[in-house]
Coordinates of C-alpha atoms in Angstrom, one line a residue:
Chain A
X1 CA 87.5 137.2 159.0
X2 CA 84.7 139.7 158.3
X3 CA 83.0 139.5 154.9
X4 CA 80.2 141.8 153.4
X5 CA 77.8 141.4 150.9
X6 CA 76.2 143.8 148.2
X7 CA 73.3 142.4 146.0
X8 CA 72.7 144.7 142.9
X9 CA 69.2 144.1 141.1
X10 CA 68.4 145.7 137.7
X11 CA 66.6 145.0 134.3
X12 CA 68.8 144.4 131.2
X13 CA 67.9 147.1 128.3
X14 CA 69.5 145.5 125.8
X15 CA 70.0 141.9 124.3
X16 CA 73.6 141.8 124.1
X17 CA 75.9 144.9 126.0
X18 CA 78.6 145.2 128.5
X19 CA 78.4 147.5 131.0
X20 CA 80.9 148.8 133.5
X21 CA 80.3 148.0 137.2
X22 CA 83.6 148.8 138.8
X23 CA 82.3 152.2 140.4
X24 CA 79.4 150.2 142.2
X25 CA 82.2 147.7 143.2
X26 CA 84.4 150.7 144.7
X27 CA 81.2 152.3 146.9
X28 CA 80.1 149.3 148.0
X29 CA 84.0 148.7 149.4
X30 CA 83.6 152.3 150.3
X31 CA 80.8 151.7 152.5
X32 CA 82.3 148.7 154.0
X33 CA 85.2 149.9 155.0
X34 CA 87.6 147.4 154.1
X35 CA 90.6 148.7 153.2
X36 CA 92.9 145.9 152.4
X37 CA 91.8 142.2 151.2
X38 CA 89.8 140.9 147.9
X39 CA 86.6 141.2 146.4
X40 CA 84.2 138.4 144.4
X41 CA 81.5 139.9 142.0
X42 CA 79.6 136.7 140.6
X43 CA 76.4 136.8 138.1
X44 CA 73.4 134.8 139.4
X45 CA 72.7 133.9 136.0
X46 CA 74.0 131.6 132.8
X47 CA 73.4 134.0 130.1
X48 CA 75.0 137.2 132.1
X49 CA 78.8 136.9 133.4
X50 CA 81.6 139.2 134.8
X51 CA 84.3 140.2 132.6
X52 CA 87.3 142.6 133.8
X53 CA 88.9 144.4 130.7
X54 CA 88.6 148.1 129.2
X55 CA 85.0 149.4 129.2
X56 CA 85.3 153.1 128.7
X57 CA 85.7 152.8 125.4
X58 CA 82.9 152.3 123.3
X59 CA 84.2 151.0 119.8
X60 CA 85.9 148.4 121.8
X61 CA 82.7 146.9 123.2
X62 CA 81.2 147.2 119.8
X63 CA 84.1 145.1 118.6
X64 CA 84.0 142.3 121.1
X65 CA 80.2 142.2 121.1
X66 CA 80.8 141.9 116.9
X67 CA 82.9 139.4 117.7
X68 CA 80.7 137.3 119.9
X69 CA 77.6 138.0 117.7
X70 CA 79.6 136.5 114.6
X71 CA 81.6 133.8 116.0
X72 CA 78.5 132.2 118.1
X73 CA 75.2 132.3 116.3
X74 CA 72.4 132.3 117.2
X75 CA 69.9 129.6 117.1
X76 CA 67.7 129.4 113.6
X77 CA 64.8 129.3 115.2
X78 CA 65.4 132.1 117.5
X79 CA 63.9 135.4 117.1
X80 CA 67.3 136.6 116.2
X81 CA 68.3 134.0 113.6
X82 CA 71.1 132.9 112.5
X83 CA 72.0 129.5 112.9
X84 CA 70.8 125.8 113.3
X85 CA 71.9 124.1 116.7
X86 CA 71.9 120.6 116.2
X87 CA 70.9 120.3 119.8
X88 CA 68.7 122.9 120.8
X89 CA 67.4 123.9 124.3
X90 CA 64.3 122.3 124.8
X91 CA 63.9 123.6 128.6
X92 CA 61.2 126.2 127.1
X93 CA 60.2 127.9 130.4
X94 CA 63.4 129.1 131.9
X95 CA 63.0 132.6 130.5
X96 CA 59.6 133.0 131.3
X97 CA 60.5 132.1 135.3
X98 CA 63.2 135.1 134.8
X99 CA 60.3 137.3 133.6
X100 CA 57.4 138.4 136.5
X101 CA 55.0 139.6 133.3
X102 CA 55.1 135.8 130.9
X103 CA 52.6 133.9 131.3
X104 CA 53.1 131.1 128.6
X105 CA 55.6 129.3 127.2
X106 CA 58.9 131.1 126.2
X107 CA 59.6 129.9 122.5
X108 CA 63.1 131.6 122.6
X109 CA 66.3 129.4 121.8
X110 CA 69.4 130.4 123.6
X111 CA 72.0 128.2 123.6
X112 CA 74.0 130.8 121.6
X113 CA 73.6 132.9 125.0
X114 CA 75.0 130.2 127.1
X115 CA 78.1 129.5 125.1
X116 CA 79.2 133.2 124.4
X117 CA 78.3 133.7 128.8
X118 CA 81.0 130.9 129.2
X119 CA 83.4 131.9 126.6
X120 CA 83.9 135.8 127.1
X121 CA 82.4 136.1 130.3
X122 CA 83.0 134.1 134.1
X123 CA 80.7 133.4 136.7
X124 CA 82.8 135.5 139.0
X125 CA 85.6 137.3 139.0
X126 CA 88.5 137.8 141.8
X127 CA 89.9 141.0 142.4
X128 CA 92.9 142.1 145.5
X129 CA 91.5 145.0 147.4
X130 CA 94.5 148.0 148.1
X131 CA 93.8 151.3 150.1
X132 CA 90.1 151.0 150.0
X133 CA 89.8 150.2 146.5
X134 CA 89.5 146.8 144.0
X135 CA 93.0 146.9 142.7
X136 CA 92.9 147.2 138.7
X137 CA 95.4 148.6 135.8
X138 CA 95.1 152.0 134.3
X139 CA 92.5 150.7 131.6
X140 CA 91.2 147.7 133.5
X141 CA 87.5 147.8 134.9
X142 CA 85.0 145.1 136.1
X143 CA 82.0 144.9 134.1
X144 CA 78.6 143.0 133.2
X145 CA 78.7 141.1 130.4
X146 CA 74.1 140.5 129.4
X147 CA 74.7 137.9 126.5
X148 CA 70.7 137.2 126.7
X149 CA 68.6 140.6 127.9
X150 CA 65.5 141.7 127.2
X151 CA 64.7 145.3 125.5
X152 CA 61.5 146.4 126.7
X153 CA 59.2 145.1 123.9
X154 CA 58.3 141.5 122.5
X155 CA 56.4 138.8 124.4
X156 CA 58.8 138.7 127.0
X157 CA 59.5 142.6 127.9
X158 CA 61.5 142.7 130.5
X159 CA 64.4 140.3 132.1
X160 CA 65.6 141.0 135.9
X161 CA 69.7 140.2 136.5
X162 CA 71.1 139.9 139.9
X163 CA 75.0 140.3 140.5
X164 CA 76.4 140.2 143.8
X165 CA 79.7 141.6 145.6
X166 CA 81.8 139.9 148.3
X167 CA 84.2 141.6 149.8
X168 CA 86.7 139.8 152.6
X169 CA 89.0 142.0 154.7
X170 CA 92.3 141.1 156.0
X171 CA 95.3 143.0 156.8
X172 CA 97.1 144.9 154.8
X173 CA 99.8 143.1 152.5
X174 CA 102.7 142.8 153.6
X175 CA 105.3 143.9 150.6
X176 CA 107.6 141.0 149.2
X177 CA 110.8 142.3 147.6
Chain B
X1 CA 94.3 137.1 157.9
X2 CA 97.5 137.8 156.9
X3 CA 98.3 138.7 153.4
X4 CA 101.5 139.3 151.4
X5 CA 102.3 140.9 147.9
X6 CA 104.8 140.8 145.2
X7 CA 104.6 143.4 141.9
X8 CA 106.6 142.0 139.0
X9 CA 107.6 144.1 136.6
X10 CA 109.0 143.2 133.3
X11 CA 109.3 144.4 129.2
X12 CA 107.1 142.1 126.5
X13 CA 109.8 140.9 124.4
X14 CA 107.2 139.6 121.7
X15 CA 103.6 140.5 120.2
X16 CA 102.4 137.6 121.4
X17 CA 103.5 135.0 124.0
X18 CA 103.1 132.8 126.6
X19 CA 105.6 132.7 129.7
X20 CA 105.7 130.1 132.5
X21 CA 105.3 132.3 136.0
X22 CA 104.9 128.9 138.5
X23 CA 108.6 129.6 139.9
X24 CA 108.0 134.1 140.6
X25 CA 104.6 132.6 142.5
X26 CA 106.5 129.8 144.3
X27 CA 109.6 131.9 145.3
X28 CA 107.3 134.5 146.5
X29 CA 105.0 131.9 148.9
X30 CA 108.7 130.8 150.0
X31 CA 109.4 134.6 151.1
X32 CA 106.2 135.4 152.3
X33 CA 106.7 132.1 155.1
X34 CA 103.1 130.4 154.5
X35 CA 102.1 127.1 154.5
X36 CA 98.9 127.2 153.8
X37 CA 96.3 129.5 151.9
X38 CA 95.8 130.4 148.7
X39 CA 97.0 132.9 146.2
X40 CA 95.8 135.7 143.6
X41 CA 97.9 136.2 140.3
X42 CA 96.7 139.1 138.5
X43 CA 97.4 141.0 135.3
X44 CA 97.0 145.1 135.3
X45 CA 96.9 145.6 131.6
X46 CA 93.9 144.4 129.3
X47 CA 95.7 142.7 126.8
X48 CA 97.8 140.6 128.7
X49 CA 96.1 138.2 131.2
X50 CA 97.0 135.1 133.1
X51 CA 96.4 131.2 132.4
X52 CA 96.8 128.0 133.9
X53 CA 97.7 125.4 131.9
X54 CA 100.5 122.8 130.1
X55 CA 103.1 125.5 130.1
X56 CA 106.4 123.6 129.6
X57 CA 105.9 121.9 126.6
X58 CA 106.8 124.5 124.1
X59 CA 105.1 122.9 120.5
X60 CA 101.8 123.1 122.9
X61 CA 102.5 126.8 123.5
X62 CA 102.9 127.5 119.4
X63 CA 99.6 125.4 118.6
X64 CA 97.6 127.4 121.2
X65 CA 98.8 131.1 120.2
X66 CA 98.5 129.6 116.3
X67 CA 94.7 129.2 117.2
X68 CA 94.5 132.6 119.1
X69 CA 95.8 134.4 116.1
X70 CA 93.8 132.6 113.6
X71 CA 90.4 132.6 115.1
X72 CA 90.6 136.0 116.2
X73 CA 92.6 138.0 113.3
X74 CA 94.5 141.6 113.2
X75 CA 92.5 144.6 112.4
X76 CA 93.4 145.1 108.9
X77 CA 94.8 148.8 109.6
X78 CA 97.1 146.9 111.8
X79 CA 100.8 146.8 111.2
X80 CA 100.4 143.2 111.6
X81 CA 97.0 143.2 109.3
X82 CA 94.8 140.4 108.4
X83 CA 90.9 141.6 108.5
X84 CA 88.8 144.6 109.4
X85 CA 87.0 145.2 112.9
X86 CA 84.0 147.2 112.1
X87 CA 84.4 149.5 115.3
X88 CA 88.4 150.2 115.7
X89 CA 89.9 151.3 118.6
X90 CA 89.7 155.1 118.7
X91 CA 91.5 155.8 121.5
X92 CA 94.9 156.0 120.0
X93 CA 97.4 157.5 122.7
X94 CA 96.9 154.2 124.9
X95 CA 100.0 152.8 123.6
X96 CA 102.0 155.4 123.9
X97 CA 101.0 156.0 127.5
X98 CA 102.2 152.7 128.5
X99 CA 105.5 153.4 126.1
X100 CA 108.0 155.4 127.9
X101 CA 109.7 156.6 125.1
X102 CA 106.9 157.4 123.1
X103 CA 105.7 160.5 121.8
X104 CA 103.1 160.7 119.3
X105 CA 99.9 158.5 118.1
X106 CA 99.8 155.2 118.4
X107 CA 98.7 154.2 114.6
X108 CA 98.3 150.5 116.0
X109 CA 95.2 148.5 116.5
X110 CA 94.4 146.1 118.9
X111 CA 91.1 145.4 119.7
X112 CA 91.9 141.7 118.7
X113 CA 94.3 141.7 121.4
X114 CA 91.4 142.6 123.9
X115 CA 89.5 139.9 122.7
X116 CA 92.0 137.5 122.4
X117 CA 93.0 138.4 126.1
X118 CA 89.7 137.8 127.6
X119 CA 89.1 134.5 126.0
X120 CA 92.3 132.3 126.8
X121 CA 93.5 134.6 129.4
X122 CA 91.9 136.0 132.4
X123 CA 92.4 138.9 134.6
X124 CA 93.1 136.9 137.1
X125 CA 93.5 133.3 138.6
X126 CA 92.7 132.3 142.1
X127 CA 94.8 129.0 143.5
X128 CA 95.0 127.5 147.1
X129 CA 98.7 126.9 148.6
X130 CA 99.4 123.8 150.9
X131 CA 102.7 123.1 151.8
X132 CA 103.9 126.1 151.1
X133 CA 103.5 125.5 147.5
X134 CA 100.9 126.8 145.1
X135 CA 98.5 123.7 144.1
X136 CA 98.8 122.4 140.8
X137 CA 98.4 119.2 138.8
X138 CA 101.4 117.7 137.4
X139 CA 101.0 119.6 133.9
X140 CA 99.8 122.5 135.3
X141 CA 101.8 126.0 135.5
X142 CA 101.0 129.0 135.6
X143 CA 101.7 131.8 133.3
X144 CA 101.4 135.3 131.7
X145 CA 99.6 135.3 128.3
X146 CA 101.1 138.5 126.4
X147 CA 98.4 139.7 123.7
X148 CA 99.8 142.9 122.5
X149 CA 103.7 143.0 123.6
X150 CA 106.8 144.8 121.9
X151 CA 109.7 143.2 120.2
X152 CA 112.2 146.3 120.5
X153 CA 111.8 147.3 117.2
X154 CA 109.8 149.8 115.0
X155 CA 108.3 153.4 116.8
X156 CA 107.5 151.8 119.9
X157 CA 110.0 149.4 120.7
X158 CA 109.1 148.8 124.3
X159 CA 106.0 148.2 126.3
X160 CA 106.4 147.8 130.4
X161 CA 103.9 145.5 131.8
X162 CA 103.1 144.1 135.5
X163 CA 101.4 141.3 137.4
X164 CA 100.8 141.0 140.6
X165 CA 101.0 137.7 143.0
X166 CA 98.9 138.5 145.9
X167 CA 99.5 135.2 149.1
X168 CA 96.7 134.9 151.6
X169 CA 97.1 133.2 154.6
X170 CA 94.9 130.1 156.0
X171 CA 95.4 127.7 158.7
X172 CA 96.2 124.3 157.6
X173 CA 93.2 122.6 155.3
X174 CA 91.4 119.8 157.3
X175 CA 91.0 117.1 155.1
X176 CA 87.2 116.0 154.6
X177 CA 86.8 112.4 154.0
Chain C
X1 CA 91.1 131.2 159.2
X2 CA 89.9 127.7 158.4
X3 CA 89.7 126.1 155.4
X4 CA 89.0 122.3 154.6
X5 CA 90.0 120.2 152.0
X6 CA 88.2 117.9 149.7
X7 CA 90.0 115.4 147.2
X8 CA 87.9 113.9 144.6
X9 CA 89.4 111.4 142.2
X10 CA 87.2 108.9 140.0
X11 CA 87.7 107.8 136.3
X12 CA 87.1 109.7 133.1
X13 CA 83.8 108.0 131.0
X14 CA 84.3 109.6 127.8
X15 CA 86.2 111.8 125.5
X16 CA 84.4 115.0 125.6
X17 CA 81.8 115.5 128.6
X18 CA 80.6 118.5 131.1
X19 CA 79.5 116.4 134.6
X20 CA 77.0 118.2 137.5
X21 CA 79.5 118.4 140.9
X22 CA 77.1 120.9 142.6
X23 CA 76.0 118.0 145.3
X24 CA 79.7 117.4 145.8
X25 CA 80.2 121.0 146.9
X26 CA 77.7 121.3 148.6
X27 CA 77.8 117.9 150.5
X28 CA 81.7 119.1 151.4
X29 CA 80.7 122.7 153.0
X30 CA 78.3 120.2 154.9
X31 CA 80.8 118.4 156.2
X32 CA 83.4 121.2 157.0
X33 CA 80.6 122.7 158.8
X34 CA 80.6 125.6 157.3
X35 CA 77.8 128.3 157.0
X36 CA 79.9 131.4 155.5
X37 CA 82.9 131.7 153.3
X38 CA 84.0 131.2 150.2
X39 CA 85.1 127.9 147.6
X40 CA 87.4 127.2 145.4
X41 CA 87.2 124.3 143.2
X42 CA 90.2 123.4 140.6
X43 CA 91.0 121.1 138.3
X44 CA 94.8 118.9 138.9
X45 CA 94.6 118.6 134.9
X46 CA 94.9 120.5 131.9
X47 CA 92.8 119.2 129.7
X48 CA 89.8 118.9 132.1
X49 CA 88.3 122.3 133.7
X50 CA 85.7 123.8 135.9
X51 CA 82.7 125.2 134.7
X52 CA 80.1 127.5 136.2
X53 CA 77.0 127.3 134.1
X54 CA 73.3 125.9 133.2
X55 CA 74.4 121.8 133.7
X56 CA 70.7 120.0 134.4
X57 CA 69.5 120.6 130.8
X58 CA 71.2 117.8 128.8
X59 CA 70.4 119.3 125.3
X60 CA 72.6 122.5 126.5
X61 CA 75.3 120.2 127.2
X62 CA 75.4 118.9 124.0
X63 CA 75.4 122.4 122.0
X64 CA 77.9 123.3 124.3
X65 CA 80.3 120.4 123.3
X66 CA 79.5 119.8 119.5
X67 CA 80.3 124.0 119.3
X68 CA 83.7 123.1 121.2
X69 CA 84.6 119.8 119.2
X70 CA 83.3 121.9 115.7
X71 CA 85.5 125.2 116.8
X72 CA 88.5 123.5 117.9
X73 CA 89.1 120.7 115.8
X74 CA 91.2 117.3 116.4
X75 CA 94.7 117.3 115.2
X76 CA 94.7 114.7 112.2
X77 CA 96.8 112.3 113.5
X78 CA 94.7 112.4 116.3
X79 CA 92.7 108.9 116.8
X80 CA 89.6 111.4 116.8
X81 CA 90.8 113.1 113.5
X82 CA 90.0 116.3 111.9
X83 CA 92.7 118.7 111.2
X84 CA 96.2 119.4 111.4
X85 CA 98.1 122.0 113.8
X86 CA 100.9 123.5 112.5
X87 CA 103.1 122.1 115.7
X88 CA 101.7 119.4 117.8
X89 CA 102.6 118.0 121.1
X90 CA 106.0 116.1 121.2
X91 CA 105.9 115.4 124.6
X92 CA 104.5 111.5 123.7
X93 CA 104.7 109.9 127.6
X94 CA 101.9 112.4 129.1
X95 CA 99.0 110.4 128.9
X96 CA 100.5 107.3 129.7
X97 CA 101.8 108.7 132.9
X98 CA 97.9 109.0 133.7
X99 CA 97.7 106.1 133.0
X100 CA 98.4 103.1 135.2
X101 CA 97.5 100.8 132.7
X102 CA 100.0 101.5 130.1
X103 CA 103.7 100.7 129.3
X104 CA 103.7 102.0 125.7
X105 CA 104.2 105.5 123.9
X106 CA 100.8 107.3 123.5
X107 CA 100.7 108.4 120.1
X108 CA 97.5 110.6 120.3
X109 CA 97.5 114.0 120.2
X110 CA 95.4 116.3 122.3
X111 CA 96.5 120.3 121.7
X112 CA 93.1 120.9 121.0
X113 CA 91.7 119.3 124.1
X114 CA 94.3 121.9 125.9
X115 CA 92.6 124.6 124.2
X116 CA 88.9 123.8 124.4
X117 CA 89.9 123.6 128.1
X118 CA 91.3 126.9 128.7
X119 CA 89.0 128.7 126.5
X120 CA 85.8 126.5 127.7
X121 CA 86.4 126.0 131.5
X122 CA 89.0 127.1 133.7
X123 CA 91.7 125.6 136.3
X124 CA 90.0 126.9 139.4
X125 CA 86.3 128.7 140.1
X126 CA 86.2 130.6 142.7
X127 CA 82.5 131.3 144.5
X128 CA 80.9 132.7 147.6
X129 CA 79.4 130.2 150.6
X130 CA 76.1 131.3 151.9
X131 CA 74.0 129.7 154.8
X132 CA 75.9 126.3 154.7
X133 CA 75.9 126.5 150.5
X134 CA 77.4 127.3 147.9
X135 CA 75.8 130.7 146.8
X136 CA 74.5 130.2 142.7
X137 CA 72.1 131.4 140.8
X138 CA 68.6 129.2 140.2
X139 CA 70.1 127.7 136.7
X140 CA 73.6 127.3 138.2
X141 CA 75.2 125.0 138.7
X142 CA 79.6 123.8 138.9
X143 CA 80.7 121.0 136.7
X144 CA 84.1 119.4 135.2
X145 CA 84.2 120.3 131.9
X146 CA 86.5 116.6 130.7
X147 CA 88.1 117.6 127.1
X148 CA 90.1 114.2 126.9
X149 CA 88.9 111.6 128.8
X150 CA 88.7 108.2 128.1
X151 CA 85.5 105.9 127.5
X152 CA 87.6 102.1 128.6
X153 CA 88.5 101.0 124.9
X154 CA 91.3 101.0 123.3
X155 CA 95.2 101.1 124.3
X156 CA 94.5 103.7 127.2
X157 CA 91.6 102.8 128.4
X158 CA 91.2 104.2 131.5
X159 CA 92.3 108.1 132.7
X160 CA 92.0 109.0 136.7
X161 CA 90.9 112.6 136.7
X162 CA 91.1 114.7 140.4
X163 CA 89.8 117.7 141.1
X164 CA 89.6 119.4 144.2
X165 CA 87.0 121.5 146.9
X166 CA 88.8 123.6 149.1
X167 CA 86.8 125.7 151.3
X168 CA 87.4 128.8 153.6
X169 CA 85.8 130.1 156.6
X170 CA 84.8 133.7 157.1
X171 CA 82.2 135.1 159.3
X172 CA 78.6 135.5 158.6
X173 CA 78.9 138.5 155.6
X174 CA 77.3 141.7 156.6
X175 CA 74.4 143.0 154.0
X176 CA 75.5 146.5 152.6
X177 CA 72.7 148.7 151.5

């Protein structure tokens, strides 16, 4: 069974956003060839996941990003306060690792990040592939969801994600009545 | 590698609502002929996703959509209103285009419904077959989580909605010891 | 296509904990002899998930859960009691059919453990195989998420608790640019 692999590198530009990816998904089938089996689009990080619901339009992000905002605070003693964690991440560096320009200790707190990544978002998603394209509904698209990026300014400027997409080919479904 | 598909249509018959799915998934593995593999259930619509979980005992059902609805309340210009979202749903017609006998605005809003459906539902769920069987636990079925159905009543009395159970096939699992 | 089968059974150690299975994978693709493909690991239980997150930092884990426990409360006549749900589960025998050491009704009552697992963790995760591993990020890592496990006291002491590694065989994956 052939299998192909597309690895998608790019800075976040915001701390919290959704993003819609199901374009780069359909090239990279596009380029592949495939025409009939499934993809898997899976987030190399803790604080970023893969969600599939309707991204084009805006007020609806804005509400489910309200929603994750209010309903998992952030740490108190992170830059974005809300919040006191009773058990807080004491595992300082990790951000600076993600980040080529830090050079000390990261004093950000972001278990918020973590929970909201494994409540509204997956590690991967699994899509059926159909006539060259991931198969989705009307208003369903795949997209990024950054629970922890980085803006461009601050200590910490810039945070590199990594998401990856697998595509497996097989032959074409066989209809079931 | 083989693969088989079944499209299930069917009307909501409730706003919100949890139906057990495990026989549709088994009956289609028995008419696709494999033994071994694994399968792909997946929801086209946005608010209305799929779960694995205790499905047959119905109290469980009412304490789980109970929590849905409480934790993440009705926009308040909803006909079914409890609180405001600060950034509605603009795009009003999307109702009506999944409404066949609907003509004008949609006045509803459901942007709890999205969120709702992405965080006890999912787009998708991925499960191996053996024995021509999909493999689950002894509690475990598999179902459709409806977020944003139709009763028959009021402007838009009905709402058509589809999943999809998607059988790919495997030789027989060697058993790793 | 191959696929090989791993079955992993061993007894729950406490109510509520999230345990590291990353060397189990990974020591099962080993086995198969596997270098390319693709896992799936699932839960046989519905009040115990997988999890695809940051597991090696324990003070994560604990925000994690005390955010669970706090956001989904016990039932009140739950031996763990908090609050009351409107309809809990009637369906008494469940946990003592887990159980080999009991011959008595259960009388605790675990809806919320059913919904910290399907909002927390999931039935299955699905996830590429890369070079002879299971392809995650550097703070990934795959646990069980337990939501109602049991710690050897009381009537029930003990709960076996499966889960399962099923992988698949596909050739090497070709690198789109």
């Amino acid at each position: 069974m052939k299998s192909f692999l597309k690895e998608i590198k790019f800075p976040s530009t915001k701390h919290t956003y959704i993003e819609d990816i199901t374009d780069k998904v359909n090239e990279t089938i596009e380029k592949s060839g495939v025409e009939n089996g499934f993809v898997i689009v899976n987030s190399k990080h803790t604080t970023m996941g893969i969600l599939v619901n309707e991204i084009a339009e805006p007020n609806l992000l804005n509400d489910i990003i309200s929603h994750a905002l209010k309903h998992i605070p952030e740490d108190k003693r992170s830059t974005r306060v809300h919040k006191e964690y009773k058990h807080p991440t004491t595992d300082y560096m990790h951000r600076c690792q993600d980040n080529p320009f830090c050079d000390e200790v990261d004093e950000d707190y972001n278990a918020a990040s973590h929970i909201r990544s494994l409540t509204f978002s997956h590690a991967s998603a699994t899509m059926p592939i159909r006539n060259g394209r991931v198969e989705l509904g009307k208003y369903q698209q795949i997209a990024i969801f950054e629970h922890d990026g980085r803006d461009g300014k601050g200590k910490n400027p810039v945070r590199q994600r990594t998401y990856q997409i697998w595509i497996y080919e097989t032959e074409e479904a066989q209809i079931i009545k």
